[in-house]
Coordinates of C-alpha atoms and ligand atoms in Angstrom, one line a residue:
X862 CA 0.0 0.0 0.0
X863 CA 2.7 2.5 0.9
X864 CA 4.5 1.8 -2.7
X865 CA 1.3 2.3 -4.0
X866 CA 1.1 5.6 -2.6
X867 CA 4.7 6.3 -3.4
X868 CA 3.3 5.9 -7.1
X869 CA 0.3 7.6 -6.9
X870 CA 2.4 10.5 -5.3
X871 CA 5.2 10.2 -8.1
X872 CA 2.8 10.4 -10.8
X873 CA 1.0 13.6 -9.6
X874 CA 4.5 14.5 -9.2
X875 CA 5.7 14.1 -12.7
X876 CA 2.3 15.0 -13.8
X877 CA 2.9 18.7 -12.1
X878 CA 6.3 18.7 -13.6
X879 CA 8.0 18.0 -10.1
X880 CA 11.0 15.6 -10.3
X881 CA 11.2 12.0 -8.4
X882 CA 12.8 12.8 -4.7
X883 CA 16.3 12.0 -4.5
X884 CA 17.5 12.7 -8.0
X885 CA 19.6 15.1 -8.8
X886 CA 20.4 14.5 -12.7
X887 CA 18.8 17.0 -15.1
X888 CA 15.7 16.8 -16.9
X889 CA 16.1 16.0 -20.3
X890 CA 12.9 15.9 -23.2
X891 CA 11.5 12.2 -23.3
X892 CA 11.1 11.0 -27.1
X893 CA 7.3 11.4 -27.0
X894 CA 5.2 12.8 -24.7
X895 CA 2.2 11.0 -24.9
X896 CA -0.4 13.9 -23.9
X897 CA -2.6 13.0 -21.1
X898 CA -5.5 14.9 -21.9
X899 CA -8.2 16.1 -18.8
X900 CA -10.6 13.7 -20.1
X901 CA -8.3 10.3 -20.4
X902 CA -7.0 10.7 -16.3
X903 CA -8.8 10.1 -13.4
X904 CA -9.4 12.9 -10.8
X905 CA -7.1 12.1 -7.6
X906 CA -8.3 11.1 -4.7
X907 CA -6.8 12.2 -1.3
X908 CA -3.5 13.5 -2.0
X909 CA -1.0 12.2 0.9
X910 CA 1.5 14.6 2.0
X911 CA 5.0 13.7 0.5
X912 CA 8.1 12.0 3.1
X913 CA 10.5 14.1 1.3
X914 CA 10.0 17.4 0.1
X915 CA 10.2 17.4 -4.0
X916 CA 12.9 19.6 -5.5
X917 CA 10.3 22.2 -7.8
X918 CA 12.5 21.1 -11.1
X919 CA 10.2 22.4 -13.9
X920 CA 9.7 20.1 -17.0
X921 CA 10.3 20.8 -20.3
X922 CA 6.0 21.3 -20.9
X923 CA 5.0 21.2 -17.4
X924 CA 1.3 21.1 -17.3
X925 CA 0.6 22.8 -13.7
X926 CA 3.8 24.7 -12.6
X927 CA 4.1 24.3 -9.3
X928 CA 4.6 26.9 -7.0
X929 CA 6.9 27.0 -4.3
X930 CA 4.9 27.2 -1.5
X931 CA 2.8 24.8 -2.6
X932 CA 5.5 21.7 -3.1
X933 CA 1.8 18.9 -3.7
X934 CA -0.1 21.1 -6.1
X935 CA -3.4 20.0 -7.5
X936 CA -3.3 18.0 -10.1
X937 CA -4.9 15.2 -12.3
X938 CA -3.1 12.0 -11.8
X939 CA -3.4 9.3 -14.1
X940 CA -5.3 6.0 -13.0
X941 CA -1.9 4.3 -12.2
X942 CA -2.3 4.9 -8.3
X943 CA -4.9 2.2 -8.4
X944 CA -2.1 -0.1 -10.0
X945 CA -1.2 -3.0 -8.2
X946 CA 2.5 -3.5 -7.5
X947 CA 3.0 -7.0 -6.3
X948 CA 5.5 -7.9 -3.6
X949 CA 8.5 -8.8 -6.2
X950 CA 8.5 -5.7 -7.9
X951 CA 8.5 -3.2 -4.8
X952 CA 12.4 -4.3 -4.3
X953 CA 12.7 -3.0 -7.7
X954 CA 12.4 1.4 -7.5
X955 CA 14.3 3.1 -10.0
X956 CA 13.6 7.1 -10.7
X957 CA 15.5 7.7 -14.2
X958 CA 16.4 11.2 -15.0
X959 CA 13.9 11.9 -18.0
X960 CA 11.5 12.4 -15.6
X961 CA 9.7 8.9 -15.6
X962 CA 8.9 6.6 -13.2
X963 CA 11.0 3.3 -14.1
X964 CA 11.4 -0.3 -11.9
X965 CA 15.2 -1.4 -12.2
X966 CA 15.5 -4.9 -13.2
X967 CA 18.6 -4.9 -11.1
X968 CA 17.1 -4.5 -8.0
X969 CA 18.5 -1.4 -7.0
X970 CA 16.2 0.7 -4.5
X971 CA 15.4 4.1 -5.1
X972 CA 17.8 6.2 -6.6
X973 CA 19.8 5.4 -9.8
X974 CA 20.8 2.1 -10.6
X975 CA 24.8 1.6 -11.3
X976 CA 24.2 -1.5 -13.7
X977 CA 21.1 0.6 -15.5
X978 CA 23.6 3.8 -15.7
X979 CA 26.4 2.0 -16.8
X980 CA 24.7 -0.6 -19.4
X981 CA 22.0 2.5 -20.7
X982 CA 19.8 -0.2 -21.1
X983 CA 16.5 1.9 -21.7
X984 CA 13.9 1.1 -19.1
X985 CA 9.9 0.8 -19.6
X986 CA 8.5 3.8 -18.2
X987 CA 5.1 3.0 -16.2
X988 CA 3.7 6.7 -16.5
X989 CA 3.8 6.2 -20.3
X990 CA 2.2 2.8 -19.8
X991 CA -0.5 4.3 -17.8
X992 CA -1.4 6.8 -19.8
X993 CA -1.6 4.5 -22.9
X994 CA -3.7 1.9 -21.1
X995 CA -6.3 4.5 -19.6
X996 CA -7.2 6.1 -23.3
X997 CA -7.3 2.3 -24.5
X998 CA -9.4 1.1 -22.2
X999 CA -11.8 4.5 -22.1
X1000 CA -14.7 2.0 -24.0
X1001 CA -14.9 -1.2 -26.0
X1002 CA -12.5 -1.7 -29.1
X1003 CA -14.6 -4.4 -30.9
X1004 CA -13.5 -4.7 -34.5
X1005 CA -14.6 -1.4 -36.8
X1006 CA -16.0 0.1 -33.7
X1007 CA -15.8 4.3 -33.4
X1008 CA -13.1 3.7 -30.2
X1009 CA -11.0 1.2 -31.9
X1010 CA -10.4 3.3 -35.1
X1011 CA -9.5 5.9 -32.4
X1012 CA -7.0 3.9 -30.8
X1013 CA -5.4 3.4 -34.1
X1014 CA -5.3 7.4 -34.6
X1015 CA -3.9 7.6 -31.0
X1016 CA -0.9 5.1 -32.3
X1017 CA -0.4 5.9 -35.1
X1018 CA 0.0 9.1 -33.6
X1019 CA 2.2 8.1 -31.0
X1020 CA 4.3 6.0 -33.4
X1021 CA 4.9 8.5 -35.9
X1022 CA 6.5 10.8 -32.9
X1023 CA 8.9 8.2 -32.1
X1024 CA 10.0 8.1 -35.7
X1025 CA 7.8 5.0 -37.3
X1026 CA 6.7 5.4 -40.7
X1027 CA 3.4 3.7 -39.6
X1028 CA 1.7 1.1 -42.5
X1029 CA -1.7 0.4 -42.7
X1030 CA -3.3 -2.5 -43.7
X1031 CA -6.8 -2.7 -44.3
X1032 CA -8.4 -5.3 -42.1
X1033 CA -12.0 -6.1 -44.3
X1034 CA -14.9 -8.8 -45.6
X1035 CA -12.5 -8.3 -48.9
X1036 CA -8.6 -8.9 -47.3
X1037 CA -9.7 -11.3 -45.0
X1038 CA -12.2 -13.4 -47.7
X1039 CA -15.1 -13.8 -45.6
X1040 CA -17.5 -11.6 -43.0
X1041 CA -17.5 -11.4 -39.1
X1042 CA -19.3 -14.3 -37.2
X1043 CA -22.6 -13.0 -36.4
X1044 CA -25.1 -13.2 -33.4
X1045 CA -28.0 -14.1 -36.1
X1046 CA -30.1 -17.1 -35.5
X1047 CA -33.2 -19.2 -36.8
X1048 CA -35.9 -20.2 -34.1
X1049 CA -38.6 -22.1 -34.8
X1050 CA -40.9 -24.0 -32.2
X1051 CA -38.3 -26.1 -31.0
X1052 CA -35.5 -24.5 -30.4
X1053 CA -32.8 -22.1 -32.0
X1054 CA -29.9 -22.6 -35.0
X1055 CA -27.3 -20.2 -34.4
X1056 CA -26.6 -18.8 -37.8
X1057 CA -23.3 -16.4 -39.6
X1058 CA -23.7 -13.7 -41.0
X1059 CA -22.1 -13.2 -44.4
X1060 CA -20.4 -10.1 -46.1
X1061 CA -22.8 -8.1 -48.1
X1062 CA -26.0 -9.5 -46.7
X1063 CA -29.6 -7.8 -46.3
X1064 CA -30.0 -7.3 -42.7
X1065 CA -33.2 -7.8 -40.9
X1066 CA -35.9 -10.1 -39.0
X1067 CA -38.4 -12.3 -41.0
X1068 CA -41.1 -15.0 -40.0
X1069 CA -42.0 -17.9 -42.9
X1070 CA -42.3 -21.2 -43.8
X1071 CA -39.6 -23.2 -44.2
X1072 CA -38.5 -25.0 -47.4
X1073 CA -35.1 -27.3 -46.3
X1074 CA -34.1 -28.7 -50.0
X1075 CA -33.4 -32.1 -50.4
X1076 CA -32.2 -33.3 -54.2
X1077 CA -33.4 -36.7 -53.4
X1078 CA -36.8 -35.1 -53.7
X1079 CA -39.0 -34.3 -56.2
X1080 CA -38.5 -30.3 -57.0
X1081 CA -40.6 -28.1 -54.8
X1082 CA -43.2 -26.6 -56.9
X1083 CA -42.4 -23.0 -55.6
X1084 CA -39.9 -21.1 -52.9
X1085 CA -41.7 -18.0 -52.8
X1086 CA -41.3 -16.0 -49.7
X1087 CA -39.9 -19.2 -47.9
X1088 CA -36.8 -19.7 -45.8
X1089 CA -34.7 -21.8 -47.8
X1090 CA -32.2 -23.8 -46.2
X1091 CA -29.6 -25.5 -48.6
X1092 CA -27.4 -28.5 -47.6
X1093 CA -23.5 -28.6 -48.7
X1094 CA -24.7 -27.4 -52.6
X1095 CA -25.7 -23.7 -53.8
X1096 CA -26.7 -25.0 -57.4
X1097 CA -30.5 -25.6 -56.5
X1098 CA -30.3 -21.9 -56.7
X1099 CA -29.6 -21.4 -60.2
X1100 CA -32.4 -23.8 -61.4
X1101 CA -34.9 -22.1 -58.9
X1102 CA -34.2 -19.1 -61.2
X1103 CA -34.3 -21.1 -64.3
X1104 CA -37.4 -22.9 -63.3
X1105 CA -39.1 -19.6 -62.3
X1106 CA -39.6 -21.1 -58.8
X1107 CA -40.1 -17.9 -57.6
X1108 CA -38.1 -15.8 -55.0
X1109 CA -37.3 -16.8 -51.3
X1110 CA -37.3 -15.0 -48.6
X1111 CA -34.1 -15.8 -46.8
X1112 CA -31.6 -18.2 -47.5
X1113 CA -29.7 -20.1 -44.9
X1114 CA -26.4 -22.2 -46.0
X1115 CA -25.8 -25.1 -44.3
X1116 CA -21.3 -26.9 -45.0
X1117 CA -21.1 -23.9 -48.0
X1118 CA -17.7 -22.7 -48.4
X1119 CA -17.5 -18.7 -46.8
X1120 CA -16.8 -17.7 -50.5
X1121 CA -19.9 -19.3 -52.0
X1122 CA -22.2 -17.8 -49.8
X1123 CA -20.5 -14.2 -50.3
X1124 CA -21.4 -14.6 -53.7
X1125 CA -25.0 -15.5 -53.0
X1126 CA -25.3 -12.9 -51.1
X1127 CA -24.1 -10.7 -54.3
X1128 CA -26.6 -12.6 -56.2
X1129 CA -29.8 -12.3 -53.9
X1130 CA -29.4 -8.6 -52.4
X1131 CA -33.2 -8.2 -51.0
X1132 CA -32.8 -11.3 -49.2
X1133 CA -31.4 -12.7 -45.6
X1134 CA -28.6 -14.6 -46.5
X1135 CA -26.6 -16.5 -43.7
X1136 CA -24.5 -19.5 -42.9
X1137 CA -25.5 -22.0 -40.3
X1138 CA -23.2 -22.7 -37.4
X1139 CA -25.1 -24.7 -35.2
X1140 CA -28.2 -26.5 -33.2
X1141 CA -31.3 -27.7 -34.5
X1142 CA -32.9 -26.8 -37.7
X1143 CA -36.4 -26.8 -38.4
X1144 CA -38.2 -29.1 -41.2
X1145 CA -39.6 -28.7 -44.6
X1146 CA -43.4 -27.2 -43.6
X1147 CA -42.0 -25.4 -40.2
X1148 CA -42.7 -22.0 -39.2
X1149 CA -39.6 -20.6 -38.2
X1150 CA -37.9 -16.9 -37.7
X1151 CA -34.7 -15.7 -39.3
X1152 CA -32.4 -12.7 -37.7
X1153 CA -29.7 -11.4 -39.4
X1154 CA -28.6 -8.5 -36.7
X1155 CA -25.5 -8.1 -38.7
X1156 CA -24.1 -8.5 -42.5
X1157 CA -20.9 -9.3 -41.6
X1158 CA -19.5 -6.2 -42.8
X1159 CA -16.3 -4.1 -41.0
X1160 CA -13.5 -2.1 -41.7
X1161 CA -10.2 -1.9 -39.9
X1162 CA -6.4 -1.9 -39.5
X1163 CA -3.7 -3.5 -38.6
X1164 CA -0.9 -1.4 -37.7
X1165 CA 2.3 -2.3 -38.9
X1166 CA 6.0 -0.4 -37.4
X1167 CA 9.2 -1.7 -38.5
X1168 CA 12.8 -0.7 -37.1
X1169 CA 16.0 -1.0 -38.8
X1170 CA 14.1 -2.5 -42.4
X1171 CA 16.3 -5.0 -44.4
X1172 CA 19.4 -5.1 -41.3
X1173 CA 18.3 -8.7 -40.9
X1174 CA 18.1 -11.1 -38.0
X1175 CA 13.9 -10.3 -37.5
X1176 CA 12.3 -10.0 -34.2
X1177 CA 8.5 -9.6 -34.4
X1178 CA 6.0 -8.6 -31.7
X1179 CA 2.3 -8.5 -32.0
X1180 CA -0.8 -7.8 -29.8
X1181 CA -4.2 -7.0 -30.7
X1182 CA -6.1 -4.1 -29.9
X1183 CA -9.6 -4.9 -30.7
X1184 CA -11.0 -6.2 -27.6
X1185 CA -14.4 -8.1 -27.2
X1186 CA -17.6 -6.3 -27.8
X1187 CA -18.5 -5.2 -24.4
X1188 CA -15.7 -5.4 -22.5
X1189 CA -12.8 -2.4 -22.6
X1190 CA -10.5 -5.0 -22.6
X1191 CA -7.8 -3.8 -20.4
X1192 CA -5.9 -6.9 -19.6
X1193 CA -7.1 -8.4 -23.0
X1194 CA -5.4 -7.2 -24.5
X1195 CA -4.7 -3.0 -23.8
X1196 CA -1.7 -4.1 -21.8
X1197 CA -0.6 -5.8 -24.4
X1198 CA -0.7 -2.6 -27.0
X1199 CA 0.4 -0.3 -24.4
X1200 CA 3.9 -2.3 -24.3
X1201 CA 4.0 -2.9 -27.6
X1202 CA 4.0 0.9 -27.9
X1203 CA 6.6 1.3 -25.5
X1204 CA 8.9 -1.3 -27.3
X1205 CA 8.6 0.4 -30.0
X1206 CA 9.9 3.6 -28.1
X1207 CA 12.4 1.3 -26.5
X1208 CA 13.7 -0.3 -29.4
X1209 CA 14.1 3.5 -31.2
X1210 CA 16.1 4.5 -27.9
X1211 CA 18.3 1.2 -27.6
X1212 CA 19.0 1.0 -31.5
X1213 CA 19.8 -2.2 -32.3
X1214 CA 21.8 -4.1 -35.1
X1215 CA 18.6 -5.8 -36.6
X1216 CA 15.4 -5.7 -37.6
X1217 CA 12.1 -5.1 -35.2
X1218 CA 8.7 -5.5 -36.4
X1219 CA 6.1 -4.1 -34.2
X1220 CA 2.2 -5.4 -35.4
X1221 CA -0.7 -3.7 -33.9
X1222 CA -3.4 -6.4 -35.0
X1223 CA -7.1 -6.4 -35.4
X1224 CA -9.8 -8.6 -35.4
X1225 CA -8.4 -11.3 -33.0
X1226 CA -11.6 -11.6 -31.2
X1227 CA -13.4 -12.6 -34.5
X1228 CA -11.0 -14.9 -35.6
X1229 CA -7.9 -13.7 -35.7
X1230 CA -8.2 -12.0 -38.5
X1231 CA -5.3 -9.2 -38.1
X1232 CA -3.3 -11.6 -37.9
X1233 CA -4.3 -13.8 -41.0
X1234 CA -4.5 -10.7 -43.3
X1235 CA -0.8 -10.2 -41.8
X1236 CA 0.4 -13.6 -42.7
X1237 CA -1.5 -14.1 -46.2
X1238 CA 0.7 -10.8 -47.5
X1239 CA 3.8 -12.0 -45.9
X1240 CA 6.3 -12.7 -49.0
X1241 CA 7.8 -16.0 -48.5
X1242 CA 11.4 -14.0 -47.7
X1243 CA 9.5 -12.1 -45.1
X1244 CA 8.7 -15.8 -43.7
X1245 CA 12.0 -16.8 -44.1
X1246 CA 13.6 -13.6 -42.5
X1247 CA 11.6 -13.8 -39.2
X1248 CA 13.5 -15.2 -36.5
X1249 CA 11.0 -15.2 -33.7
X1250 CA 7.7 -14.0 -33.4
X1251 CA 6.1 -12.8 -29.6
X1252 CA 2.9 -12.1 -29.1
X1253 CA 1.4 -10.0 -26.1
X1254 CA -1.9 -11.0 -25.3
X1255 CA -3.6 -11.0 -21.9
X1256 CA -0.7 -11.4 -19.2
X1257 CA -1.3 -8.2 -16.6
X1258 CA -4.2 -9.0 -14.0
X1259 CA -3.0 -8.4 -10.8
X1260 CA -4.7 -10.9 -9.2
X1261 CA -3.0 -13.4 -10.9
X1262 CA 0.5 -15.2 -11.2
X1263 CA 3.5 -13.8 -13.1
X1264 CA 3.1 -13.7 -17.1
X1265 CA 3.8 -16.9 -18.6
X1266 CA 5.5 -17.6 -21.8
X1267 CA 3.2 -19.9 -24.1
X1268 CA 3.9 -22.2 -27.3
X1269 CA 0.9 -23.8 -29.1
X1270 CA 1.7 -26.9 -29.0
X1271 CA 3.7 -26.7 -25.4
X1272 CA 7.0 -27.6 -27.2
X1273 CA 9.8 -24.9 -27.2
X1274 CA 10.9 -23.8 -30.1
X1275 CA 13.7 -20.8 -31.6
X1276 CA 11.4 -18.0 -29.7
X1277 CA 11.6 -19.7 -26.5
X1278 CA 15.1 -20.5 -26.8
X1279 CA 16.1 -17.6 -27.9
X1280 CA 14.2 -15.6 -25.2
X1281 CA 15.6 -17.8 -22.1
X1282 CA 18.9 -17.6 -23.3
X1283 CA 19.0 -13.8 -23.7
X1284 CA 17.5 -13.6 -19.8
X1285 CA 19.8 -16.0 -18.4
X1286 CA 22.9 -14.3 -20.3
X1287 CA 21.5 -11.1 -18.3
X1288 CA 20.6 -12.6 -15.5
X1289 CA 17.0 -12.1 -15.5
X1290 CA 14.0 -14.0 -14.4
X1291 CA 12.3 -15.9 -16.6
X1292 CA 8.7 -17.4 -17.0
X1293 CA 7.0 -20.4 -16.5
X1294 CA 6.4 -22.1 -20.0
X1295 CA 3.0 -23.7 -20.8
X1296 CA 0.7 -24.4 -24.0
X1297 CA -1.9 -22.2 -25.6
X1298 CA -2.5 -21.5 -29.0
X1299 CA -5.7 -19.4 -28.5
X1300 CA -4.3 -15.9 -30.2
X1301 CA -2.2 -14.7 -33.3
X1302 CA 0.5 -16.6 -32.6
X1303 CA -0.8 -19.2 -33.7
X1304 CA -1.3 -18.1 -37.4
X1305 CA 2.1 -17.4 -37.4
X1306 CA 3.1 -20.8 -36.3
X1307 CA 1.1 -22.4 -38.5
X1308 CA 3.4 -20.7 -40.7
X1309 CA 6.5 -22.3 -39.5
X1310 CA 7.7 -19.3 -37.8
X1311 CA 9.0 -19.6 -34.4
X1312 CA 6.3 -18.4 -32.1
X1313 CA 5.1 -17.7 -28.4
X1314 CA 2.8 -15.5 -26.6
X1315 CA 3.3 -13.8 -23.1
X1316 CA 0.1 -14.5 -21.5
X1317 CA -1.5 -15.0 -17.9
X1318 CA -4.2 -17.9 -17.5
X1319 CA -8.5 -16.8 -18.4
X1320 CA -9.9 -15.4 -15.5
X1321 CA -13.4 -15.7 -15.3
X1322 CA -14.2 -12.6 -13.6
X1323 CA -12.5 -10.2 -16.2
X1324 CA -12.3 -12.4 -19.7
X1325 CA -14.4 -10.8 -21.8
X1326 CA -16.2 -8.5 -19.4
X1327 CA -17.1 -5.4 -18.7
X1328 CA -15.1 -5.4 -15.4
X1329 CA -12.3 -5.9 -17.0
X1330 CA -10.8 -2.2 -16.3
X1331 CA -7.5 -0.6 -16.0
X1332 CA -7.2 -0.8 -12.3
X1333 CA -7.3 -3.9 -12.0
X1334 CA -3.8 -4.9 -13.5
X1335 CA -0.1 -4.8 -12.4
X1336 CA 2.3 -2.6 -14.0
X1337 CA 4.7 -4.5 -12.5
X1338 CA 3.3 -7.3 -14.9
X1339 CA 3.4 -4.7 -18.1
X1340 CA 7.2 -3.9 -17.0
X1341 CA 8.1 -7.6 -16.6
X1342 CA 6.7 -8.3 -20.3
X1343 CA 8.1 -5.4 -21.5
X1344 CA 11.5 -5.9 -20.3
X1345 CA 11.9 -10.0 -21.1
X1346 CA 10.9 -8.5 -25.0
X1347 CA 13.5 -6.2 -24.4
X1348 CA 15.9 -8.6 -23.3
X1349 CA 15.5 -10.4 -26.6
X1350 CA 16.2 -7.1 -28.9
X1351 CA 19.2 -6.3 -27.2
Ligands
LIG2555 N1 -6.7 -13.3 -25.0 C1 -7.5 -14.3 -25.5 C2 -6.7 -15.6 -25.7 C3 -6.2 -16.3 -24.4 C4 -7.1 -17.1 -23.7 C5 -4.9 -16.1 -24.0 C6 -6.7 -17.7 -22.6 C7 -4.5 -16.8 -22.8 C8 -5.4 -17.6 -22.1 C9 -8.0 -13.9 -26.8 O1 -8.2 -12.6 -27.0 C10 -9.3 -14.6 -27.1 O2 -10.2 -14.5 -26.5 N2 -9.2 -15.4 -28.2 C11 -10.3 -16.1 -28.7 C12 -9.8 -16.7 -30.0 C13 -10.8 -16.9 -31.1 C14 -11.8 -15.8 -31.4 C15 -10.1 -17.4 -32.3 C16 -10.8 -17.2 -27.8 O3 -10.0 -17.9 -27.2 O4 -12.0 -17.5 -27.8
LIG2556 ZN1 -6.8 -11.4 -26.3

């Protein structure tokens, strides 16, 4: 509790342009300021009084100046006083001199760390980290949603400042081949189908008889205004037409290929078109409802940063930042984007002798489909160049254990070696190794690229909720990630 204070305390600190207590190196400009506006910081609560009085250093753009008499001015803090620093980590203080609030993985106290100093290793920085996971987690990020198109302004943004030329690539029906899974669904009398939607469809709610073809009958004599379901075949269609059967009303697909039933739906505009996925289906003669809440249709980004192009020797690092529809996904996955963001920064500052992909993906919670856009434009010498691939998906709740480091099939591989090795060489911790292929590291190892994914285990009371907030994770956690990435670059 008192280190939590000590970081609530050193954020309105650095926030009021006040410097750490006990430094006494000068300010310098961080590479990016990240711009904590009002609206994206939580009001403080009660302010303790400080232990040591703060020297009144002014920061390059402070954004209260202090004055003297008042040493604690009021200001807006940033959520990161609700933070949760476990046990491990409060060993670990380390103020750096550009004004941010760093752990040393050393584990000097406070004050400046020889080994850090001497190395220049650059350290994650849990102000920026804060700041980036309170405007990520402000609402939901589903897929093509307002606040995740906003979240790609606000990296883009962010990236650009640290010197990224920032690619898109759209993320649609049309790169990925086929639409999002939808919540549509036919219910008849006894029970419920749970139906797709598909890319281009007419959206809407219908009630009619039901007409389920079967070619070992004789033809129907006519579809009109029916619910059609089709079995494994979309030819029946084409006679329909050339038979003058009349029109349908909807048309459900039952083991159609994605592709065929985006070109129905092409072909048959004014009507419900939509793929079944499961449960019972209604007979020939039934009275059943179709829904089709959604066509299938979206439109968004992946993100795509790359240092040092061409130098060789690859390093990738992915995490989503869609997140599920109603939840503001802070541990799944903003954590994740916020220090993929800072590695970015991190990466800039440490300079390294090879290349460093950075992919912000989309679309994960529909299917991965960031990632599999991604990977189908990846040029077989951009296969061939990657040496390992991390992904950072869901590994900050504070209420569980330390990250883990995950392979799909639970077999290590080039990214696991290569990681351990690199944080035993530096004496680091390392983590636990398990199986789970349940992200976008798995289209990448389908790929045959070496891949892992730094992830915590599902918790049921923040996977894919709404409660899953920003105060609810460990920073510690974020700078643990963070620096085992690291640890691998450099
Ligand atoms: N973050 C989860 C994946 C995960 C689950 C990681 C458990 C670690 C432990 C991810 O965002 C997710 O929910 N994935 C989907 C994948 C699907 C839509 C292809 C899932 O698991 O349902
Ligand atoms: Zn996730």
């Amino acid at each position: 509790m008192k280190r939590m204070l000590a970081l609530a305390l050193c954020a309105a600190l650095m926030m009021s342009g006040c410097k750490a207590p006990g430094k006494e190196l000068p300010v310098s400009t961080p590479a990016v300021t990240p711009a904590p506006t009002e609206e994206t910081l939580a009001a403080p609560t009660a302010s303790p009084a400080p232990t040591a009085a703060p020297a009144a250093t002014p920061a390059p753009t402070p954004l209260v100046t202090p004055s003297p008499e008042d040493a604690l001015p009021e200001v807006t803090a940033p959520p990161m006083r609700d933070f949760v620093l476990p046990e491990a980590a409060e060993q670990r203080w380390y103020f750096a001199e550009t004004g941010s609030i760093q752990i040393c993985p050393h584990g000097a106290e406070e004050g400046l760390c020889p080994t850090c100093h001497e190395t220049g290793v650059p350290l994650p920085d849990l102000m920026r980290l804060a700041t980036s996971l309170s405007l990520l987690t402000e609402a939901p990020r589903p897929m093509g949603s307002a606040h995740e198109s906003d979240c790609a302004d606000f990296l883009t943004d962010a990236l650009t400042e640290l010197g990224y030329n920032v690619i898109s690539q759209p993320v649609t029906p049309q790169t990925v081949g086929y639409g999002r899974p939808g919540t549509n669904s036919l219910s008849y009398a006894l029970g419920t189908a749970k139906l797709g939607a598909v890319a281009g469809s007419k959206e809407g709610q219908l009630t009619a008889e039901v007409l389920f073809y079967d070619p070992d009958e004789p033809l129907p004599a006519s579809v009109e205004g029916k619910i059609l379901i089709l079995e494994k075949s979309t030819s029946f269609l084409s006679l329909m037409r050339g038979l003058g059967l009349g029109t349908p009303a909807a048309i459900v697909l039952k083991d159609v290929p994605e592709a065929a039933a985006k070109t129905v739906a092409e072909q048959w505009p004014e009507q419900i078109v939509t793929l079944y996925e499961e449960g019972p289906l209604p007979r020939s003669g039934d009275e059943a409802t179709v829904t089709s809440a959604g066509n299938g249709d979206y439109d968004s980004e992946n993100l795509i940063a790359v240092y040092g192009a061409g130098k060789g020797n690859a390093l990738y690092f992915c995490a989503h930042y869609d997140s599920a529809p109603l939840s503001p996904g802070a541990c799944d996955n903003g954590a994740g984007v916020a220090v993929l963001l800072e590695l970015a920064r991190l990466t800039a500052e440490l300079a390294p002798e090879r290349e460093v992909r950075f992919l912000f993906l989309t679309g994960e919670e529909d299917g991965l489909f960031g990632a599999t856009v991604y990977a189908k434009n990846m040029a077989n010498e951009e296969k061939a160049a990657v040496k390992a691939l991390y992904n950072l998906d869901m590994f900050a709740d504070a209420a569980q254990g330390t990250p883990i480091l995950y392979t799909c099939d639970g077999q290590d591989n080039a990214a696991t070696a290569l990681l351990y090795s690199a944080l035993f060489a530096q004496g680091l911790e390392m983590p636990a190794f398990g199986k789970e292929d349940r992200s976008d590291h798995a289209v990448f190892d389908g790929l045959g690229i070496p891949a892992a994914m730094f992830a915590q285990s599902e918790s049921d009371e923040l996977y894919h909720t709404p409660y899953d907030t920003a105060e609810k994770l460990s920073v510690s956690y974020m700078d643990q990630v963070a620096l085992w990435c690291m640890a691998t670059i450099g």
